[in-house]
Amino acid sequence: MEEKECIFCKIARGEVPSDKIYEDEHTFAFLDIEPNNLGHSLVIPKEHFKNVYETPDEVLGQIMATVKKVTLAVKKGMGAEGINIANNNEPAAGQLVFHIHVHIIPRYSNDGFHHWPAKPNFTPEQFKEAAENIKKAL
Ligand code: 5GP
Ligand code: ZN
């Protein structure tokens, strides 16, 4: 999708309204319109990059600095007991908006969410092979 049509570019430019939390020269933070818990926030770079694969390290650093700032504010402002920080890349991983963003989700011990279940049946050989495959790809 072109930047012109990208919903998060439009939000960063102020062309589409959002519940803005914070902005600086490079990043913008606002409330997710369909929150997992109230206060669920998104941090985006103002410049358009599709996903983490394509985002320069320098921009990732700017995003993460804002993620930390907003995380501390969400924790304090929403009285969160914990925070999940998440980033989805590609449709198979649940990415719906193709402008990189980081989710900051306030969590409470009684909010009913659980960790993703572990798949328990891999062999030690499979672990070794997976580690080798990943190391080779570095
Ligand atoms: P993804 O699944 O791509 O990681 O997450 C996209 C997120 O963006 C979703 O949680 C969705 O609720 C949020 N979102 C999509 N469109 C809009 C919008 O127009 N405004 C806001 N504030 N959030 C949006
Ligand atoms: Zn964009």
GROMACS .gro file of C-alpha atoms and ligand atoms in nm:
model
  163
    1MET     CA    1   0.000   0.000   0.000
    2GLU     CA    2   0.125   0.348  -0.081
    3GLU     CA    3   0.196   0.585   0.206
    4LYS     CA    4  -0.081   0.811   0.075
    5GLU     CA    5  -0.340   0.544   0.144
    6CYS     CA    6  -0.191   0.410   0.466
    7ILE     CA    7  -0.421   0.460   0.767
    8PHE     CA    8  -0.131   0.496   1.014
    9CYS     CA    9   0.046   0.752   0.791
   10LYS     CA   10  -0.283   0.946   0.789
   11ILE     CA   11  -0.307   0.922   1.169
   12ALA     CA   12   0.056   1.039   1.208
   13ARG     CA   13  -0.016   1.335   0.976
   14GLY     CA   14  -0.334   1.420   1.170
   15GLU     CA   15  -0.556   1.357   0.865
   16VAL     CA   16  -0.743   1.081   1.047
   17PRO     CA   17  -0.837   1.148   1.411
   18SER     CA   18  -0.694   0.937   1.691
   19ASP     CA   19  -0.666   0.944   2.069
   20LYS     CA   20  -0.311   1.073   2.058
   21ILE     CA   21  -0.086   1.011   2.358
   22TYR     CA   22   0.253   1.136   2.248
   23GLU     CA   23   0.458   1.248   1.952
   24ASP     CA   24   0.813   1.355   1.886
   25GLU     CA   25   1.015   1.424   1.573
   26HIS     CA   26   1.020   1.061   1.458
   27THR     CA   27   0.740   0.872   1.636
   28PHE     CA   28   0.371   0.894   1.723
   29ALA     CA   29   0.167   0.708   1.989
   30PHE     CA   30  -0.210   0.669   2.010
   31LEU     CA   31  -0.481   0.440   2.150
   32ASP     CA   32  -0.572   0.125   1.957
   33ILE     CA   33  -0.932   0.156   1.835
   34GLU     CA   34  -1.006  -0.207   1.932
   35PRO     CA   35  -0.820  -0.247   2.260
   36ASN     CA   36  -0.749  -0.576   2.436
   37ASN     CA   37  -0.765  -0.375   2.758
   38LEU     CA   38  -0.844  -0.004   2.799
   39GLY     CA   39  -0.525   0.197   2.745
   40HIS     CA   40  -0.391  -0.043   2.476
   41SER     CA   41  -0.159   0.186   2.282
   42LEU     CA   42   0.029   0.175   1.952
   43VAL     CA   43   0.364   0.333   1.872
   44ILE     CA   44   0.453   0.402   1.507
   45PRO     CA   45   0.734   0.576   1.322
   46LYS     CA   46   0.612   0.883   1.132
   47GLU     CA   47   0.792   0.752   0.826
   48HIS     CA   48   0.625   0.458   0.651
   49PHE     CA   49   0.791   0.116   0.681
   50LYS     CA   50   0.593  -0.202   0.630
   51ASN     CA   51   0.730  -0.424   0.904
   52VAL     CA   52   1.035  -0.490   1.121
   53TYR     CA   53   1.221  -0.650   0.829
   54GLU     CA   54   1.222  -0.322   0.637
   55THR     CA   55   1.268  -0.073   0.920
   56PRO     CA   56   1.619   0.072   0.959
   57ASP     CA   57   1.790   0.000   1.293
   58GLU     CA   58   1.801   0.371   1.370
   59VAL     CA   59   1.423   0.398   1.335
   60LEU     CA   60   1.373   0.084   1.544
   61GLY     CA   61   1.575   0.258   1.815
   62GLN     CA   62   1.351   0.563   1.795
   63ILE     CA   63   1.041   0.343   1.812
   64MET     CA   64   1.169   0.151   2.115
   65ALA     CA   65   1.262   0.469   2.303
   66THR     CA   66   0.901   0.585   2.260
   67VAL     CA   67   0.771   0.237   2.349
   68LYS     CA   68   0.952   0.257   2.682
   69LYS     CA   69   0.822   0.606   2.755
   70VAL     CA   70   0.463   0.512   2.670
   71THR     CA   71   0.490   0.178   2.854
   72LEU     CA   72   0.580   0.355   3.178
   73ALA     CA   73   0.294   0.603   3.122
   74VAL     CA   74   0.040   0.329   3.046
   75LYS     CA   75   0.148   0.138   3.356
   76LYS     CA   76   0.115   0.444   3.578
   77GLY     CA   77  -0.185   0.606   3.408
   78MET     CA   78  -0.392   0.288   3.382
   79GLY     CA   79  -0.275   0.128   3.708
   80ALA     CA   80  -0.157  -0.174   3.509
   81GLU     CA   81  -0.005  -0.467   3.697
   82GLY     CA   82   0.196  -0.567   3.390
   83ILE     CA   83   0.250  -0.473   3.024
   84ASN     CA   84   0.274  -0.681   2.708
   85ILE     CA   85   0.476  -0.532   2.421
   86ALA     CA   86   0.406  -0.692   2.083
   87ASN     CA   87   0.479  -0.645   1.715
   88ASN     CA   88   0.313  -0.851   1.439
   89ASN     CA   89   0.489  -0.906   1.104
   90GLU     CA   90   0.298  -1.038   0.800
   91PRO     CA   91  -0.055  -1.176   0.785
   92ALA     CA   92   0.049  -1.519   0.916
   93ALA     CA   93   0.152  -1.344   1.239
   94GLY     CA   94  -0.168  -1.140   1.255
   95GLN     CA   95  -0.047  -0.815   1.098
   96LEU     CA   96  -0.349  -0.621   0.970
   97VAL     CA   97  -0.201  -0.274   0.919
   98PHE     CA   98   0.114  -0.272   0.705
   99HIS     CA   99   0.285   0.024   0.871
  100ILE     CA  100   0.511  -0.107   1.147
  101HIS     CA  101   0.365  -0.059   1.494
  102VAL     CA  102   0.428  -0.182   1.847
  103HIS     CA  103   0.137  -0.274   2.073
  104ILE     CA  104   0.157  -0.174   2.440
  105ILE     CA  105  -0.110  -0.365   2.629
  106PRO     CA  106  -0.185  -0.301   2.997
  107ARG     CA  107  -0.237  -0.627   3.186
  108TYR     CA  108  -0.407  -0.724   3.511
  109SER     CA  109  -0.377  -1.051   3.696
  110ASN     CA  110  -0.753  -1.110   3.661
  111ASP     CA  111  -0.800  -0.997   3.296
  112GLY     CA  112  -0.854  -1.347   3.163
  113PHE     CA  113  -0.573  -1.354   2.905
  114HIS     CA  114  -0.323  -1.635   2.902
  115HIS     CA  115   0.013  -1.693   2.739
  116TRP     CA  116   0.017  -1.870   2.405
  117PRO     CA  117   0.028  -2.242   2.469
  118ALA     CA  118   0.365  -2.413   2.418
  119LYS     CA  119   0.387  -2.696   2.165
  120PRO     CA  120   0.535  -2.971   2.379
  121ASN     CA  121   0.640  -3.246   2.139
  122PHE     CA  122   0.967  -3.138   1.977
  123THR     CA  123   1.274  -3.360   2.010
  124PRO     CA  124   1.623  -3.243   2.116
  125GLU     CA  125   1.733  -3.309   1.753
  126GLN     CA  126   1.464  -3.072   1.627
  127PHE     CA  127   1.583  -2.803   1.872
  128LYS     CA  128   1.941  -2.847   1.749
  129GLU     CA  129   1.836  -2.831   1.384
  130ALA     CA  130   1.623  -2.521   1.445
  131ALA     CA  131   1.913  -2.345   1.620
  132GLU     CA  132   2.147  -2.439   1.333
  133ASN     CA  133   1.902  -2.316   1.067
  134ILE     CA  134   1.858  -1.985   1.244
  135LYS     CA  135   2.231  -1.936   1.306
  136LYS     CA  136   2.305  -2.010   0.939
  137ALA     CA  137   2.053  -1.745   0.837
  138LEU     CA  138   2.206  -1.471   1.055
  1395GP     P1  139  -0.193  -0.558   1.381
  1395GP     O1  140  -0.288  -0.675   1.384
  1395GP     O2  141  -0.164  -0.512   1.240
  1395GP     O3  142  -0.071  -0.581   1.464
  1395GP     O4  143  -0.268  -0.443   1.458
  1395GP     C1  144  -0.335  -0.337   1.399
  1395GP     C2  145  -0.407  -0.266   1.510
  1395GP     O5  146  -0.445  -0.139   1.463
  1395GP     C3  147  -0.534  -0.338   1.555
  1395GP     O6  148  -0.522  -0.368   1.694
  1395GP     C4  149  -0.645  -0.239   1.526
  1395GP     O7  150  -0.743  -0.235   1.627
  1395GP     C5  151  -0.571  -0.106   1.515
  1395GP     N1  152  -0.632  -0.014   1.421
  1395GP     C6  153  -0.668  -0.042   1.293
  1395GP     N2  154  -0.720   0.068   1.233
  1395GP     C7  155  -0.715   0.166   1.327
  1395GP     C8  156  -0.755   0.304   1.326
  1395GP     O8  157  -0.805   0.357   1.227
  1395GP     N3  158  -0.735   0.376   1.440
  1395GP     C9  159  -0.678   0.319   1.552
  1395GP     N4  160  -0.663   0.398   1.659
  1395GP     N5  161  -0.640   0.191   1.557
  1395GP    C10  162  -0.659   0.115   1.446
  140ZN      ZN  163   0.211   0.426   0.665
   0.00000   0.00000   0.00000
